[in-house]
GROMACS .gro file of N, CA and C in nm:
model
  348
    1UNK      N    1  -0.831  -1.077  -1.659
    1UNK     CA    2  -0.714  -1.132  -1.596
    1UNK      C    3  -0.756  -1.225  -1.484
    2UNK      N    4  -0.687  -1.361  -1.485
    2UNK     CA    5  -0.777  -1.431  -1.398
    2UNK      C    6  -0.694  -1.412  -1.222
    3UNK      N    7  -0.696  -1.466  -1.138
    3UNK     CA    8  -0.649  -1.412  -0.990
    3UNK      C    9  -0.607  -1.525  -1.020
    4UNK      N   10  -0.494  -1.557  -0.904
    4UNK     CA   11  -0.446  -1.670  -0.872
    4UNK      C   12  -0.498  -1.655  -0.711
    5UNK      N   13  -0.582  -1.633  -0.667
    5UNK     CA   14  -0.614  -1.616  -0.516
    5UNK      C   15  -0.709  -1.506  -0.524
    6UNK      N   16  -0.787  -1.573  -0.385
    6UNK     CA   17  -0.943  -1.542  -0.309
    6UNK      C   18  -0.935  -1.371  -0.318
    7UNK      N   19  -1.001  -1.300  -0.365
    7UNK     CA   20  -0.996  -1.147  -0.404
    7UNK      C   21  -1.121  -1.089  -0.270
    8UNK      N   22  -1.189  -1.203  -0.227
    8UNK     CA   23  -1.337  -1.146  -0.137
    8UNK      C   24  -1.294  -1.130  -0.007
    9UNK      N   25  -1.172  -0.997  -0.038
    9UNK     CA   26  -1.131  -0.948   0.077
    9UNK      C   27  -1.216  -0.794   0.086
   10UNK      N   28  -1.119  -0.712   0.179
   10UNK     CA   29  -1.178  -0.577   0.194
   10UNK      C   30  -1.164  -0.469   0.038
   11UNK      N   31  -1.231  -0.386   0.041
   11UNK     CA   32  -1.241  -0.291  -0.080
   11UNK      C   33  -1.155  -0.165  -0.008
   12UNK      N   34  -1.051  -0.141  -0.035
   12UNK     CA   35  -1.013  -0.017  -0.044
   12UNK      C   36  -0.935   0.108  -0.113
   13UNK      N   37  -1.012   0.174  -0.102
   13UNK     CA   38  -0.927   0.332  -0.159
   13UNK      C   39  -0.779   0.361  -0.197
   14UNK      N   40  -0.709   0.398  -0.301
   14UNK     CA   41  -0.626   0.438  -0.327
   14UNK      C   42  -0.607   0.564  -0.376
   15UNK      N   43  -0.484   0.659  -0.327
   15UNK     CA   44  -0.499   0.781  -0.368
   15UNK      C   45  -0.348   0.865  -0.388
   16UNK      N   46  -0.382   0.910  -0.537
   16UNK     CA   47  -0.248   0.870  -0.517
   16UNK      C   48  -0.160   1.030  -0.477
   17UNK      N   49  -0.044   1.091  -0.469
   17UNK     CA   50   0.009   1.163  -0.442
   17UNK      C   51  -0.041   1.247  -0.489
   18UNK      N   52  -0.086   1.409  -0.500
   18UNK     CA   53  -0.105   1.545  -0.553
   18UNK      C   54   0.034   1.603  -0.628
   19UNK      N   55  -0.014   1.683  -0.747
   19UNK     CA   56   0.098   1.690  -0.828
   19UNK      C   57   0.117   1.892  -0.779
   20UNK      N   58   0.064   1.901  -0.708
   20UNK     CA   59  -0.028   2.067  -0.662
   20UNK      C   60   0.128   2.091  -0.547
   21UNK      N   61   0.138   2.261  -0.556
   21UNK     CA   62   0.217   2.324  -0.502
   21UNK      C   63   0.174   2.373  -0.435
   22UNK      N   64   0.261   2.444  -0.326
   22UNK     CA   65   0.231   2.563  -0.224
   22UNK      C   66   0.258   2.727  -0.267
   23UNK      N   67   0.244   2.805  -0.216
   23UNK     CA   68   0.286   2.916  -0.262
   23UNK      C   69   0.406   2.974  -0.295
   24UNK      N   70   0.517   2.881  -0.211
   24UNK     CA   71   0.631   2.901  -0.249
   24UNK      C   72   0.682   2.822  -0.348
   25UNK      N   73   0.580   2.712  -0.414
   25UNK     CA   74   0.661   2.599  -0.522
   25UNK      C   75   0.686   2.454  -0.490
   26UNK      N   76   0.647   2.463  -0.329
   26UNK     CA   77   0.736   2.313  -0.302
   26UNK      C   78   0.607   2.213  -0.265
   27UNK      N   79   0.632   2.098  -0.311
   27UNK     CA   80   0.513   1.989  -0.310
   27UNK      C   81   0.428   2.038  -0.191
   28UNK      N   82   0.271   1.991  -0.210
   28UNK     CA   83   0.189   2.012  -0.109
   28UNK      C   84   0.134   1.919   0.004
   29UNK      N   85   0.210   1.815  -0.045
   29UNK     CA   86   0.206   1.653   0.044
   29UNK      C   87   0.077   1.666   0.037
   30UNK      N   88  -0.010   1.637  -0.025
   30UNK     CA   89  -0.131   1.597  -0.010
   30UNK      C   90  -0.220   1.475  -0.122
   31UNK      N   91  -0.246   1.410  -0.076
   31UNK     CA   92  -0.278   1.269  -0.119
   31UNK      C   93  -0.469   1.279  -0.207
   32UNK      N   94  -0.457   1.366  -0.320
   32UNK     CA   95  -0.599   1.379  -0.346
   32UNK      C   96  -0.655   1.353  -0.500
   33UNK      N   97  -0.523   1.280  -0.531
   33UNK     CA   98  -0.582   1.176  -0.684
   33UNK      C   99  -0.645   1.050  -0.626
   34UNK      N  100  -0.756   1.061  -0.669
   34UNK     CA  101  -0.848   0.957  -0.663
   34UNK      C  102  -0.825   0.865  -0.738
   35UNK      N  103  -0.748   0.702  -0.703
   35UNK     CA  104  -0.708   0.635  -0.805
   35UNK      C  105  -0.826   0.481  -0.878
   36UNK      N  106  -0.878   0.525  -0.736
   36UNK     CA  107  -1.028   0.376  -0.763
   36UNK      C  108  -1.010   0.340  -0.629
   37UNK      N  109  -1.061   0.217  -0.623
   37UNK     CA  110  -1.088   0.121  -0.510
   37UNK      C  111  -1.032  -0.004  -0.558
   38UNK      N  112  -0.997  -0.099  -0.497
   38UNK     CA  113  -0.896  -0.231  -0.526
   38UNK      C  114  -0.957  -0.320  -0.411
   39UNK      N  115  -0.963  -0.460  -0.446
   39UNK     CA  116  -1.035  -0.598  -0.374
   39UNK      C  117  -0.868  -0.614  -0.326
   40UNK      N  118  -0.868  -0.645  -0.163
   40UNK     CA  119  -0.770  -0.674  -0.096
   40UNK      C  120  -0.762  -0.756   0.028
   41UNK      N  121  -0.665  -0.835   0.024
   41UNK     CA  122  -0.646  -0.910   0.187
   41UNK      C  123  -0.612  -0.825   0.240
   42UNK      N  124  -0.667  -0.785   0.365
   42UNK     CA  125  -0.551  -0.673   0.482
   42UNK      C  126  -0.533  -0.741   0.625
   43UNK      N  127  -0.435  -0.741   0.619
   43UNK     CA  128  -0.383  -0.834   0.761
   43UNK      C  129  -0.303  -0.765   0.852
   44UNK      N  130  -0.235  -0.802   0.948
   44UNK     CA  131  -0.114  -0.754   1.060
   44UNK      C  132  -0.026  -0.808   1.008
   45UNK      N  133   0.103  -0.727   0.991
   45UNK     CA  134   0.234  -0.812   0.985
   45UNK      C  135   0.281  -0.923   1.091
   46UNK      N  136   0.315  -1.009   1.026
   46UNK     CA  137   0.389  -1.106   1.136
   46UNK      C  138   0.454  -1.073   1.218
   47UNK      N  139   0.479  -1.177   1.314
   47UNK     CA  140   0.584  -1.103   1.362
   47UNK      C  141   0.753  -1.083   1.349
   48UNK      N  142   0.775  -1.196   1.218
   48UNK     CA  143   0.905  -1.154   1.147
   48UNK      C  144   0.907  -1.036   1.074
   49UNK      N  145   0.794  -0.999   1.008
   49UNK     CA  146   0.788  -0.900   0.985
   49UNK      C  147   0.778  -0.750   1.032
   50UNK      N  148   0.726  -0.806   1.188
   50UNK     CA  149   0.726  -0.666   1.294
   50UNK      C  150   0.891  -0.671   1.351
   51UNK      N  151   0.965  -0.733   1.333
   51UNK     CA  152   1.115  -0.738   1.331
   51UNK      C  153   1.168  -0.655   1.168
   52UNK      N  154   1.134  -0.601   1.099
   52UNK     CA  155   1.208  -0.563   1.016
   52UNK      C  156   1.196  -0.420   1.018
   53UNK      N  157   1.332  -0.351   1.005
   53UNK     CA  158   1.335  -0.171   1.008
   53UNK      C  159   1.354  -0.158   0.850
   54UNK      N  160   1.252  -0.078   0.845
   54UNK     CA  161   1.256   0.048   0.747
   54UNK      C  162   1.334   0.164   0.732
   55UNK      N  163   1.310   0.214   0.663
   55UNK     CA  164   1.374   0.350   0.623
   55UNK      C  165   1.251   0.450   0.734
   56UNK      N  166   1.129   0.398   0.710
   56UNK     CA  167   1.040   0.458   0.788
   56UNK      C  168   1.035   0.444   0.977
   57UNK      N  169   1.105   0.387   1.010
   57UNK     CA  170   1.115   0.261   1.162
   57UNK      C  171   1.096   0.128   1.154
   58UNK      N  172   1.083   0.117   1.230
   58UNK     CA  173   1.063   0.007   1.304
   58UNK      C  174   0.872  -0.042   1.209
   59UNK      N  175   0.832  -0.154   1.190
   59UNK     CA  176   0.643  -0.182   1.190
   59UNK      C  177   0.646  -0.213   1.296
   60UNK      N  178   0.481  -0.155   1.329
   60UNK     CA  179   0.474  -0.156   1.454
   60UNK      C  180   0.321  -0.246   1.418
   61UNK      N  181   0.243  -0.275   1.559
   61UNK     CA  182   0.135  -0.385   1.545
   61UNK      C  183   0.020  -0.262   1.514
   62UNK      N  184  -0.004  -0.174   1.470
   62UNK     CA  185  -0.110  -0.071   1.440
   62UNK      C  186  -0.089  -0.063   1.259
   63UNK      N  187   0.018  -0.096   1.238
   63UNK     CA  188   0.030  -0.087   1.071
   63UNK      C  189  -0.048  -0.244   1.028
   64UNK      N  190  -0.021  -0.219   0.910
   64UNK     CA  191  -0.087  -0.354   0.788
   64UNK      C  192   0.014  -0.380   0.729
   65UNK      N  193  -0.096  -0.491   0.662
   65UNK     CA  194  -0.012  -0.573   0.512
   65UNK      C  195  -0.094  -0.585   0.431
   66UNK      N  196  -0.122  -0.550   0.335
   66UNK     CA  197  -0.233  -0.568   0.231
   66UNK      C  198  -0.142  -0.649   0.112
   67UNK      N  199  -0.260  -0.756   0.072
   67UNK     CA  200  -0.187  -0.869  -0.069
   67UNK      C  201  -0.339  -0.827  -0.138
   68UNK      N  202  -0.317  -0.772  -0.255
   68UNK     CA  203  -0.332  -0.692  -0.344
   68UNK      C  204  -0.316  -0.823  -0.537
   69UNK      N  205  -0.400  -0.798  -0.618
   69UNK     CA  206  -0.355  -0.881  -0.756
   69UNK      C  207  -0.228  -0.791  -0.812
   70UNK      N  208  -0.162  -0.835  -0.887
   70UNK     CA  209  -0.031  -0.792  -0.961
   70UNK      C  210  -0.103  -0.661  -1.003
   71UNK      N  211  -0.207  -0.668  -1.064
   71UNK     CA  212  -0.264  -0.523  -1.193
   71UNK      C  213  -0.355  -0.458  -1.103
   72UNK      N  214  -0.329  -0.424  -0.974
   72UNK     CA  215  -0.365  -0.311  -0.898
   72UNK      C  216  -0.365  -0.154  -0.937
   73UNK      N  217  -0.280  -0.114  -0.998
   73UNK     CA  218  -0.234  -0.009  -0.987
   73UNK      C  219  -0.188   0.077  -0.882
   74UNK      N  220  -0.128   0.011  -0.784
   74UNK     CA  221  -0.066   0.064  -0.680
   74UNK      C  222   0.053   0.138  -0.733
   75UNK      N  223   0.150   0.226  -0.684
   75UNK     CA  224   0.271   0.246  -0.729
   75UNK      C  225   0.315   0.322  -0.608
   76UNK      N  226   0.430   0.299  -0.618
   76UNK     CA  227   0.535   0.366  -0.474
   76UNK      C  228   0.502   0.514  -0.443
   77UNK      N  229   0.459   0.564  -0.314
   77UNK     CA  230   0.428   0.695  -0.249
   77UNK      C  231   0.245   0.724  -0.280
   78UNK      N  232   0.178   0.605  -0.313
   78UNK     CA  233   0.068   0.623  -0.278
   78UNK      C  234   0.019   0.556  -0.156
   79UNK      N  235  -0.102   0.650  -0.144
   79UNK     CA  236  -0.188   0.635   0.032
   79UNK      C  237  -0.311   0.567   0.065
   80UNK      N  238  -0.322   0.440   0.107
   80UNK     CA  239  -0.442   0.347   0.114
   80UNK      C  240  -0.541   0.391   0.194
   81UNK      N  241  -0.648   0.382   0.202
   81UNK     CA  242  -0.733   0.427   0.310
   81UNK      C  243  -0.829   0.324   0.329
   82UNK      N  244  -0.805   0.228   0.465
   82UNK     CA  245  -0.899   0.125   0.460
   82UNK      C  246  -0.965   0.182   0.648
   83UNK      N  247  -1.100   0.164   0.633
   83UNK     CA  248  -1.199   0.175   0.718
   83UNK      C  249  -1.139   0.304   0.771
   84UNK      N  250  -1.131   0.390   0.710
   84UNK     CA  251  -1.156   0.536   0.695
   84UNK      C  252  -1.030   0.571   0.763
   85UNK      N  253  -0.927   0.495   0.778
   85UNK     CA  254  -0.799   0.533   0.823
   85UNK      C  255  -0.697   0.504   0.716
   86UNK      N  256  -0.607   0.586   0.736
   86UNK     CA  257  -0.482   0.642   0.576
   86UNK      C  258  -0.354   0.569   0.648
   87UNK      N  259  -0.279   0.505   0.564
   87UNK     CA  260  -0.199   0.395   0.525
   87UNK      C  261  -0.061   0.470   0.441
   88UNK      N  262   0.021   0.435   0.484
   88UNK     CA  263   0.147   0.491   0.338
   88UNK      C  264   0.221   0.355   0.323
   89UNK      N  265   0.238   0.334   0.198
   89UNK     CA  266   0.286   0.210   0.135
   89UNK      C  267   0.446   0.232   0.164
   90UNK      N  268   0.487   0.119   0.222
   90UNK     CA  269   0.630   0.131   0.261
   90UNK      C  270   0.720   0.049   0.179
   91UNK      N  271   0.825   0.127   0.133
   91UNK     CA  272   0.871   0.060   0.011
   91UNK      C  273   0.926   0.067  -0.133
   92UNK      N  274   0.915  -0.027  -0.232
   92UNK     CA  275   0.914   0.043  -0.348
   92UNK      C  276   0.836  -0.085  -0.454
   93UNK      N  277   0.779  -0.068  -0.552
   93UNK     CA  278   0.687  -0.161  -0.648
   93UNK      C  279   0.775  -0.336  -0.622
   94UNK      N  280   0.924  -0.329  -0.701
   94UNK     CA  281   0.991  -0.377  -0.699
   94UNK      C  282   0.997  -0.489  -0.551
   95UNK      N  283   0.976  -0.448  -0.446
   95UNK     CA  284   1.007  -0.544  -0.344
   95UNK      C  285   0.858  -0.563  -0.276
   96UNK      N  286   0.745  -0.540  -0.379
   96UNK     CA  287   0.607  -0.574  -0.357
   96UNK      C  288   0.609  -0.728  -0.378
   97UNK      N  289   0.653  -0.735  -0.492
   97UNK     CA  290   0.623  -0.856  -0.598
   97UNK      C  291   0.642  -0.984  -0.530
   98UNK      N  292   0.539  -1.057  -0.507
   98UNK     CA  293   0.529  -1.210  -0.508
   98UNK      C  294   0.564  -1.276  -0.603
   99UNK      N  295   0.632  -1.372  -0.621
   99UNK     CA  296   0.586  -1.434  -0.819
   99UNK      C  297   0.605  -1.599  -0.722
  100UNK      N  298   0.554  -1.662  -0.889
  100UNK     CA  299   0.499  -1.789  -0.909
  100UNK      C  300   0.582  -1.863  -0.957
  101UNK      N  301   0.670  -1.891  -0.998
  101UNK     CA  302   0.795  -1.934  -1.104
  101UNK      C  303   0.848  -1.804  -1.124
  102UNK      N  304   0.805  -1.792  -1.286
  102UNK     CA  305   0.819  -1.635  -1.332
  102UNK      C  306   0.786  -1.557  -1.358
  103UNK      N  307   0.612  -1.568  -1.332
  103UNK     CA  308   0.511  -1.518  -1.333
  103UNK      C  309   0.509  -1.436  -1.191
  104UNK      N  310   0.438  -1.324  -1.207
  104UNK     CA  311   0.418  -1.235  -1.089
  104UNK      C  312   0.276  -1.267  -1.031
  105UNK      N  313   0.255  -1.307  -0.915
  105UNK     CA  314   0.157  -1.398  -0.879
  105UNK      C  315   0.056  -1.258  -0.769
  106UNK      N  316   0.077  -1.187  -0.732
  106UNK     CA  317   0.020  -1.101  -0.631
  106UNK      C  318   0.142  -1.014  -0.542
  107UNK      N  319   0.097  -0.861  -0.493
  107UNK     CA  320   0.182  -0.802  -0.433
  107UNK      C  321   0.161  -0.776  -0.271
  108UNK      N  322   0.276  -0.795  -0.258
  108UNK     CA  323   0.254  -0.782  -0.064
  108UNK      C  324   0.309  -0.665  -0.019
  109UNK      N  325   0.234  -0.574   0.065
  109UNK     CA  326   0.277  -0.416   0.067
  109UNK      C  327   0.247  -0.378   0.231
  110UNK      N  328   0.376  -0.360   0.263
  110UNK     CA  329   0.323  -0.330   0.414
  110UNK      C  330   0.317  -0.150   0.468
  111UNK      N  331   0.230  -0.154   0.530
  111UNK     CA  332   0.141   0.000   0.487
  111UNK      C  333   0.223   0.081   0.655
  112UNK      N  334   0.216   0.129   0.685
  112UNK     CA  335   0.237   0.246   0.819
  112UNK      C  336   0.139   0.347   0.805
  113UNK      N  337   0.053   0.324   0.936
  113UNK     CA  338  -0.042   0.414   0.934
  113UNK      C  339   0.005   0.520   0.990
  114UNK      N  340  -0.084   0.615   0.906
  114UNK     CA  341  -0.056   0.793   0.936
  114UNK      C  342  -0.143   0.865   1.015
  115UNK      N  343   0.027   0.920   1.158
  115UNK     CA  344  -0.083   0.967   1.234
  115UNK      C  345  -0.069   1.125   1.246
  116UNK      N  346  -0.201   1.174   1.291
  116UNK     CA  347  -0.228   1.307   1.278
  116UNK      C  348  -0.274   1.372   1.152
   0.00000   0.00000   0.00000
């Protein structure tokens, strides 16, 4: 698949949600499918973009933006981990998508880092 854009960004980790319970049954929130590693731009949101509320808050200037190729395999409620700090993709696939005409050209995913 060829890129439409410079890929000799950072390498990072994806992982995706645990399908694993607790003792009582209820999800274990824990992020320990190993999904690969993915070639990525990672940047700061703008600051139109540090103007936009989430469902999650407010972005704040400690979160990212990672632009990612279309055939990532990212998918909604997985956890990035770039330079050894964990990321939650804010969002949903659907309002990732860049496109080109009508072609899907690269995805833009703005991350909230996780603290504690």
């Amino acid at each position: 698949m060829a890129l439409n854009f410079d890929v000799h960004g950072e390498s990072i980790q994806v992982w995706g949600p645990s399908a694993g319970t607790d003792g009582l049954g209820n999800p274990d929130n824990t992020w320990d499918d190993d999904k690969g590693t993915v070639q990525a731009i990672v940047a700061i949101p703008g600051v139109n973009q540090r103007d936009t509320i989430t469902p999650a808050g407010r972005i704040a200037t400690a979160d990212k933006k990672v632009i990612v190729p279309s055939g990532a395999g990212i998918a909604t409620g997985d956890r990035l981990e770039i330079d050894s700090v964990n990321y939650d993709c804010l969002g949903e696939y659907a309002a990732w998508i860049v496109r080109r005409r009508n072609v899907i050209n690269h995805l833009e995913i703005l991350l909230r880092k996780v603290v504690g």
